[in-house]
């Protein structure tokens, strides 16, 4: 087994072990929070917040890939832009699924048009639009550039999500940022730290896999088109 | 934590952003255990669905690559080492093109 493959398999094993430990830690070590924070349901927090952070990572990858593609169109930049948007949708969905379930216990309702919830929903919808655009409108130069411009613009919403609570208030807490009360015990802080670590690894793995897949797909598209133009694929 | 009753007093922005405040009209009747399990299950389903879609896309890519490889093999096996292109060009082995 070559060194890169060994490293990759090690990364996969580390991530799987990290999640297993994280779930165990949340279940058996992290204490239950006060009822006002949702009681037992507050434990959703240890996946919810890292998933939001992983969505930011996807958004940043989409932004960098999109900007690079607009400056210099390459398969690599296109692949990262596409992978970033796809990962942002997956992690954004995790946040949008887990948040309302926690809110039901903490706030009494699944959803409220709170500034942070609303800006997050809009951002995820922007990334969904990019993925749908790339999936159903082909992979031509114009479509790639349009999606790249959308990717750059969509990422400008990320800081708005982040600062929305401080700017406009709302129900959403700022527990671990400036002005928040923080986490009340070491076990809570450790559980969150493990969550950040494992979710970062998962995000990186998914980004790399999807980016490489998108790059290979684009190269194969080009090769197939060239082969068809030269008449090599007649009779397929 | 605010000491005021959230049902009767509107919390300040600072109060509301550092603690959980029940939303007016909301009712808490669902068990925390059920919500916790549902949230974790749903999040993992989202991840596994994404991994499955990735694997499906990879299989699709492998199939397309197989088609191109088969076409190249047929080309190699063709006597004369080439086929006519649409512009009247002759394709040589190794991908080089001579325009006729």
CSV table of C-alpha atoms in Angstrom, one decimal:
chain,number,residue,atom,x,y,z
A,1,UNK,CA,0.0,0.0,0.0
A,2,UNK,CA,1.5,3.3,-1.0
A,3,UNK,CA,2.0,6.1,1.5
A,4,UNK,CA,-0.8,8.4,0.3
A,5,UNK,CA,-3.3,5.6,0.5
A,6,UNK,CA,-2.1,4.6,3.9
A,7,UNK,CA,-2.5,8.3,5.1
A,8,UNK,CA,-6.0,8.5,3.6
A,9,UNK,CA,-7.1,5.2,5.2
A,10,UNK,CA,-5.7,6.4,8.5
A,11,UNK,CA,-7.7,9.7,8.2
A,12,UNK,CA,-10.9,7.7,7.5
A,13,UNK,CA,-10.2,5.4,10.5
A,14,UNK,CA,-9.4,8.4,12.7
A,15,UNK,CA,-12.7,10.2,11.7
A,16,UNK,CA,-14.8,7.0,12.3
A,17,UNK,CA,-13.1,6.5,15.7
A,18,UNK,CA,-13.5,10.2,16.5
A,19,UNK,CA,-17.3,10.1,15.9
A,20,UNK,CA,-17.7,6.9,17.9
A,21,UNK,CA,-15.9,8.5,20.8
A,22,UNK,CA,-17.8,11.8,20.4
A,23,UNK,CA,-21.2,10.0,20.5
A,24,UNK,CA,-20.1,8.0,23.6
A,25,UNK,CA,-18.8,11.2,25.3
A,26,UNK,CA,-22.0,13.1,24.6
A,27,UNK,CA,-24.1,10.2,25.9
A,28,UNK,CA,-22.2,9.3,29.0
A,29,UNK,CA,-19.9,12.2,30.0
A,30,UNK,CA,-21.4,15.5,28.9
A,31,UNK,CA,-23.9,16.6,31.6
A,32,UNK,CA,-27.5,17.5,30.9
A,33,UNK,CA,-28.1,21.3,30.6
A,34,UNK,CA,-30.7,23.4,32.3
A,35,UNK,CA,-34.3,22.9,31.2
A,36,UNK,CA,-34.4,26.4,29.7
A,37,UNK,CA,-31.8,25.3,27.2
A,38,UNK,CA,-33.8,22.2,26.3
A,39,UNK,CA,-32.5,19.8,29.0
A,40,UNK,CA,-31.5,16.5,27.4
A,41,UNK,CA,-32.3,17.9,23.9
A,42,UNK,CA,-29.5,20.5,24.4
A,43,UNK,CA,-27.0,17.6,23.6
A,44,UNK,CA,-28.0,18.2,19.9
A,45,UNK,CA,-25.8,21.3,20.3
A,46,UNK,CA,-22.6,19.2,20.2
A,47,UNK,CA,-23.4,18.2,16.6
A,48,UNK,CA,-25.5,21.2,15.5
A,49,UNK,CA,-22.8,23.8,16.0
A,50,UNK,CA,-19.9,21.8,14.5
A,51,UNK,CA,-22.2,21.0,11.5
A,52,UNK,CA,-22.8,24.8,11.1
A,53,UNK,CA,-19.0,25.3,11.2
A,54,UNK,CA,-18.5,22.5,8.6
A,55,UNK,CA,-21.1,24.3,6.4
A,56,UNK,CA,-18.9,27.4,6.6
A,57,UNK,CA,-15.9,25.3,5.5
A,58,UNK,CA,-17.9,24.1,2.5
A,59,UNK,CA,-19.0,27.7,1.7
A,60,UNK,CA,-15.4,28.9,1.9
A,61,UNK,CA,-14.2,26.1,-0.4
A,62,UNK,CA,-17.0,27.0,-2.8
A,63,UNK,CA,-16.0,30.7,-2.7
A,64,UNK,CA,-12.3,30.0,-3.3
A,65,UNK,CA,-13.0,27.6,-6.1
A,66,UNK,CA,-15.5,29.9,-7.7
A,67,UNK,CA,-13.3,33.0,-7.4
A,68,UNK,CA,-10.3,31.0,-8.8
A,69,UNK,CA,-12.5,29.7,-11.7
A,70,UNK,CA,-13.6,33.2,-12.6
A,71,UNK,CA,-10.0,34.4,-12.6
A,72,UNK,CA,-8.6,31.4,-14.4
A,73,UNK,CA,-11.0,28.6,-15.5
A,74,UNK,CA,-9.5,25.2,-14.7
A,75,UNK,CA,-11.0,21.8,-13.9
A,76,UNK,CA,-9.6,21.9,-10.4
A,77,UNK,CA,-11.1,25.3,-9.5
A,78,UNK,CA,-14.5,24.1,-11.0
A,79,UNK,CA,-14.3,20.9,-9.0
A,80,UNK,CA,-13.7,22.6,-5.7
A,81,UNK,CA,-16.4,25.2,-6.3
A,82,UNK,CA,-18.8,22.3,-7.0
A,83,UNK,CA,-17.7,20.2,-4.1
A,84,UNK,CA,-17.9,23.2,-1.7
A,85,UNK,CA,-21.5,23.9,-2.7
A,86,UNK,CA,-22.5,20.3,-2.3
A,87,UNK,CA,-20.9,20.0,1.1
A,88,UNK,CA,-22.5,23.2,2.2
A,89,UNK,CA,-25.9,21.8,1.3
A,90,UNK,CA,-25.3,18.6,3.3
A,91,UNK,CA,-23.9,20.3,6.4
A,92,UNK,CA,-26.5,23.1,6.1
A,93,UNK,CA,-29.2,20.4,6.0
A,94,UNK,CA,-27.8,18.8,9.1
A,95,UNK,CA,-28.1,22.2,10.9
A,96,UNK,CA,-31.6,22.8,9.5
A,97,UNK,CA,-32.7,19.4,10.7
A,98,UNK,CA,-31.1,19.4,14.1
A,99,UNK,CA,-31.9,23.0,15.0
A,100,UNK,CA,-35.7,22.8,14.8
A,101,UNK,CA,-35.7,19.6,16.8
A,102,UNK,CA,-33.7,21.2,19.6
A,103,UNK,CA,-35.8,24.4,19.3
A,104,UNK,CA,-39.0,22.4,19.9
A,105,UNK,CA,-37.8,21.7,23.4
A,106,UNK,CA,-36.0,24.9,24.2
A,107,UNK,CA,-38.4,27.4,22.6
A,108,UNK,CA,-41.6,25.4,22.3
A,109,UNK,CA,-41.8,25.6,18.5
A,110,UNK,CA,-39.9,24.0,15.6
A,111,UNK,CA,-39.3,27.1,13.7
A,112,UNK,CA,-39.5,30.9,14.2
A,113,UNK,CA,-38.4,33.5,11.7
A,114,UNK,CA,-35.4,34.5,13.9
A,115,UNK,CA,-32.7,36.4,12.0
A,116,UNK,CA,-30.1,33.7,12.3
A,117,UNK,CA,-32.5,30.9,11.2
A,118,UNK,CA,-33.8,33.0,8.3
A,119,UNK,CA,-30.3,34.0,7.0
A,120,UNK,CA,-29.1,30.4,7.4
A,121,UNK,CA,-32.1,29.1,5.4
A,122,UNK,CA,-31.5,31.6,2.7
A,123,UNK,CA,-27.8,30.7,2.5
A,124,UNK,CA,-28.5,27.0,2.2
A,125,UNK,CA,-31.1,27.7,-0.5
A,126,UNK,CA,-28.4,29.6,-2.4
A,127,UNK,CA,-26.1,26.6,-2.3
A,128,UNK,CA,-29.0,24.3,-3.2
A,129,UNK,CA,-29.6,26.6,-6.3
A,130,UNK,CA,-25.9,26.2,-7.3
A,131,UNK,CA,-26.1,22.4,-6.9
A,132,UNK,CA,-29.4,22.2,-8.9
A,133,UNK,CA,-28.0,24.5,-11.5
A,134,UNK,CA,-24.9,22.4,-12.0
A,135,UNK,CA,-26.9,19.2,-12.0
A,136,UNK,CA,-29.6,20.1,-14.5
A,137,UNK,CA,-28.1,22.7,-16.8
A,138,UNK,CA,-25.1,20.9,-18.1
A,139,UNK,CA,-21.4,21.5,-17.6
A,140,UNK,CA,-20.6,24.1,-20.2
A,141,UNK,CA,-18.4,27.1,-19.8
A,142,UNK,CA,-21.3,29.6,-19.4
A,143,UNK,CA,-23.0,27.4,-16.7
A,144,UNK,CA,-19.8,27.0,-14.8
A,145,UNK,CA,-19.2,30.8,-14.8
A,146,UNK,CA,-22.7,31.5,-13.8
A,147,UNK,CA,-22.5,29.0,-10.9
A,148,UNK,CA,-19.1,30.4,-9.9
A,149,UNK,CA,-20.5,34.0,-9.7
A,150,UNK,CA,-23.4,32.6,-7.6
A,151,UNK,CA,-20.9,30.8,-5.4
A,152,UNK,CA,-19.0,34.0,-4.7
A,153,UNK,CA,-22.2,35.9,-4.0
A,154,UNK,CA,-23.6,33.1,-1.8
A,155,UNK,CA,-20.6,33.1,0.5
A,156,UNK,CA,-21.1,36.7,1.3
A,157,UNK,CA,-24.1,35.6,3.3
A,158,UNK,CA,-21.9,33.5,5.7
A,159,UNK,CA,-20.7,36.5,7.8
A,160,UNK,CA,-24.3,37.8,7.8
A,161,UNK,CA,-25.4,34.5,9.4
A,162,UNK,CA,-22.6,34.7,11.9
A,163,UNK,CA,-23.3,38.3,13.1
A,164,UNK,CA,-27.1,38.2,12.6
A,165,UNK,CA,-27.8,37.5,16.3
A,166,UNK,CA,-25.6,40.3,17.5
A,167,UNK,CA,-27.0,42.7,14.9
A,168,UNK,CA,-30.6,41.9,15.1
A,169,UNK,CA,-31.2,39.9,18.3
A,170,UNK,CA,-33.7,37.1,18.0
A,171,UNK,CA,-34.1,33.8,20.0
A,172,UNK,CA,-30.9,32.1,18.8
A,173,UNK,CA,-28.2,32.1,21.6
A,174,UNK,CA,-24.6,33.2,21.3
A,175,UNK,CA,-23.4,30.8,24.0
A,176,UNK,CA,-19.8,30.4,22.8
A,177,UNK,CA,-19.2,33.8,21.3
A,178,UNK,CA,-18.6,37.2,22.8
A,179,UNK,CA,-21.4,38.2,25.1
A,180,UNK,CA,-22.5,34.7,25.7
A,181,UNK,CA,-22.4,32.9,29.0
A,182,UNK,CA,-20.3,30.0,27.7
A,183,UNK,CA,-20.5,26.3,28.5
A,184,UNK,CA,-21.0,25.5,32.2
A,185,UNK,CA,-18.6,22.6,32.6
A,186,UNK,CA,-15.3,21.2,31.3
A,187,UNK,CA,-17.2,18.1,29.9
A,188,UNK,CA,-19.4,20.4,27.8
A,189,UNK,CA,-16.4,22.2,26.4
A,190,UNK,CA,-14.6,18.9,25.6
A,191,UNK,CA,-17.7,17.5,23.9
A,192,UNK,CA,-17.9,20.5,21.7
A,193,UNK,CA,-14.2,20.5,21.0
A,194,UNK,CA,-14.3,16.8,19.9
A,195,UNK,CA,-17.3,17.7,17.7
A,196,UNK,CA,-15.4,20.5,16.0
A,197,UNK,CA,-12.4,18.2,15.4
A,198,UNK,CA,-14.4,15.2,14.0
A,199,UNK,CA,-16.7,17.4,11.9
A,200,UNK,CA,-13.7,19.2,10.4
A,201,UNK,CA,-12.2,15.8,9.4
A,202,UNK,CA,-15.5,14.7,7.9
A,203,UNK,CA,-15.9,18.0,6.0
A,204,UNK,CA,-12.3,17.7,4.6
A,205,UNK,CA,-12.8,14.1,3.5
A,206,UNK,CA,-16.1,14.8,1.8
A,207,UNK,CA,-14.7,17.9,0.1
A,208,UNK,CA,-11.6,16.1,-1.2
A,209,UNK,CA,-13.7,13.1,-2.4
A,210,UNK,CA,-16.3,15.3,-4.2
A,211,UNK,CA,-13.7,17.7,-5.6
A,212,UNK,CA,-11.7,14.8,-7.1
A,213,UNK,CA,-14.8,13.3,-8.5
A,214,UNK,CA,-15.9,16.6,-10.1
A,215,UNK,CA,-12.5,17.1,-11.6
A,216,UNK,CA,-12.4,13.6,-13.0
A,217,UNK,CA,-15.9,14.0,-14.3
A,218,UNK,CA,-15.1,17.3,-16.1
A,219,UNK,CA,-11.9,15.8,-17.6
A,220,UNK,CA,-13.8,12.8,-18.8
A,221,UNK,CA,-16.5,15.0,-20.3
A,222,UNK,CA,-13.9,16.9,-22.3
A,223,UNK,CA,-12.2,13.7,-23.4
A,224,UNK,CA,-15.5,12.1,-24.4
A,225,UNK,CA,-16.4,15.2,-26.4
A,226,UNK,CA,-13.1,15.2,-28.2
A,227,UNK,CA,-13.3,11.5,-28.9
A,228,UNK,CA,-16.9,11.9,-30.2
A,229,UNK,CA,-15.8,14.9,-32.4
A,230,UNK,CA,-13.0,12.7,-33.9
A,231,UNK,CA,-15.5,9.9,-34.5
A,232,UNK,CA,-14.0,7.5,-32.0
A,233,UNK,CA,-17.2,6.9,-30.2
A,234,UNK,CA,-19.4,6.1,-33.2
A,235,UNK,CA,-21.5,3.0,-32.7
A,236,UNK,CA,-21.6,3.4,-28.9
B,1,UNK,CA,-30.3,34.9,32.9
B,2,UNK,CA,-33.2,37.3,32.8
B,3,UNK,CA,-35.4,37.3,35.9
B,4,UNK,CA,-38.4,38.6,34.0
B,5,UNK,CA,-41.3,36.5,32.9
B,6,UNK,CA,-40.9,36.1,29.1
B,7,UNK,CA,-44.6,35.6,28.6
B,8,UNK,CA,-45.4,39.1,29.9
B,9,UNK,CA,-42.2,41.1,29.3
B,10,UNK,CA,-40.4,41.5,26.0
B,11,UNK,CA,-36.7,40.6,26.6
B,12,UNK,CA,-34.0,42.9,25.4
B,13,UNK,CA,-31.9,41.9,22.5
B,14,UNK,CA,-29.0,41.0,24.8
B,15,UNK,CA,-31.2,38.9,27.0
B,16,UNK,CA,-32.6,37.0,24.1
B,17,UNK,CA,-29.3,36.3,22.4
B,18,UNK,CA,-27.6,34.8,25.5
B,19,UNK,CA,-30.4,32.5,26.7
B,20,UNK,CA,-33.3,30.5,25.5
B,21,UNK,CA,-36.6,32.2,25.8
B,22,UNK,CA,-39.9,30.4,25.1
B,23,UNK,CA,-41.7,31.7,22.0
B,24,UNK,CA,-45.2,33.0,22.7
B,25,UNK,CA,-47.7,30.3,21.8
B,26,UNK,CA,-45.2,27.5,21.7
B,27,UNK,CA,-46.0,24.3,23.5
B,28,UNK,CA,-43.5,21.8,24.9
B,29,UNK,CA,-45.1,18.4,24.7
B,30,UNK,CA,-42.4,16.3,22.9
B,31,UNK,CA,-40.0,14.2,24.8
B,32,UNK,CA,-36.3,15.4,24.8
B,33,UNK,CA,-35.1,11.8,24.3
B,34,UNK,CA,-37.2,11.4,21.1
B,35,UNK,CA,-36.0,14.8,19.8
B,36,UNK,CA,-32.4,13.9,20.5
B,37,UNK,CA,-32.5,10.5,18.9
B,38,UNK,CA,-34.4,11.9,15.9
B,39,UNK,CA,-31.9,14.7,15.4
B,40,UNK,CA,-28.8,12.4,15.5
B,41,UNK,CA,-30.5,9.8,13.3
B,42,UNK,CA,-31.5,12.4,10.7
B,43,UNK,CA,-28.1,14.0,10.6
B,44,UNK,CA,-26.4,10.6,10.1
B,45,UNK,CA,-28.9,9.7,7.4
B,46,UNK,CA,-28.0,13.0,5.6
B,47,UNK,CA,-24.3,12.1,5.7
B,48,UNK,CA,-24.8,8.5,4.6
B,49,UNK,CA,-27.2,9.6,1.8
B,50,UNK,CA,-24.5,11.9,0.5
B,51,UNK,CA,-21.8,9.2,0.7
B,52,UNK,CA,-24.2,6.8,-1.2
B,53,UNK,CA,-24.8,9.5,-3.9
B,54,UNK,CA,-21.1,10.0,-4.2
B,55,UNK,CA,-20.5,6.2,-4.6
B,56,UNK,CA,-23.3,6.1,-7.3
B,57,UNK,CA,-21.6,9.0,-9.1
B,58,UNK,CA,-18.3,7.2,-9.0
B,59,UNK,CA,-19.9,4.0,-10.4
B,60,UNK,CA,-21.4,6.1,-13.2
B,61,UNK,CA,-18.0,7.7,-13.9
B,62,UNK,CA,-16.4,4.2,-14.0
B,63,UNK,CA,-19.0,3.0,-16.5
B,64,UNK,CA,-18.4,6.0,-18.8
B,65,UNK,CA,-14.6,5.5,-18.5
B,66,UNK,CA,-15.1,1.9,-19.5
B,67,UNK,CA,-17.0,3.0,-22.6
B,68,UNK,CA,-14.2,5.3,-23.7
B,69,UNK,CA,-11.6,2.6,-23.0
B,70,UNK,CA,-13.6,0.0,-25.0
B,71,UNK,CA,-13.8,2.5,-27.9
B,72,UNK,CA,-10.0,3.0,-27.8
B,73,UNK,CA,-9.5,-0.8,-27.7
B,74,UNK,CA,-11.7,-1.2,-30.8
B,75,UNK,CA,-9.7,1.5,-32.5
B,76,UNK,CA,-6.5,-0.3,-31.7
B,77,UNK,CA,-7.9,-3.5,-33.0
B,78,UNK,CA,-9.1,-2.0,-36.3
B,79,UNK,CA,-6.9,-2.8,-39.3
B,80,UNK,CA,-5.3,0.4,-40.8
B,81,UNK,CA,-4.9,1.9,-37.3
B,82,UNK,CA,-7.5,4.6,-37.7
B,83,UNK,CA,-11.0,5.8,-38.5
B,84,UNK,CA,-12.2,8.8,-40.5
B,85,UNK,CA,-13.1,11.9,-38.5
B,86,UNK,CA,-16.1,14.1,-39.3
B,87,UNK,CA,-13.9,16.8,-41.0
B,88,UNK,CA,-12.3,14.2,-43.3
B,89,UNK,CA,-9.3,13.9,-40.9
B,90,UNK,CA,-7.6,10.6,-40.2
B,91,UNK,CA,-7.0,9.7,-36.6
B,92,UNK,CA,-3.8,8.0,-35.8
B,93,UNK,CA,-3.1,5.8,-32.8
B,94,UNK,CA,-1.9,7.8,-29.8
B,95,UNK,CA,-4.5,10.6,-30.5
B,96,UNK,CA,-2.6,12.6,-33.1
B,97,UNK,CA,-4.7,14.0,-35.9
B,98,UNK,CA,-3.6,14.5,-39.5
B,99,UNK,CA,-5.9,16.7,-41.4
B,100,UNK,CA,-6.6,15.4,-45.0
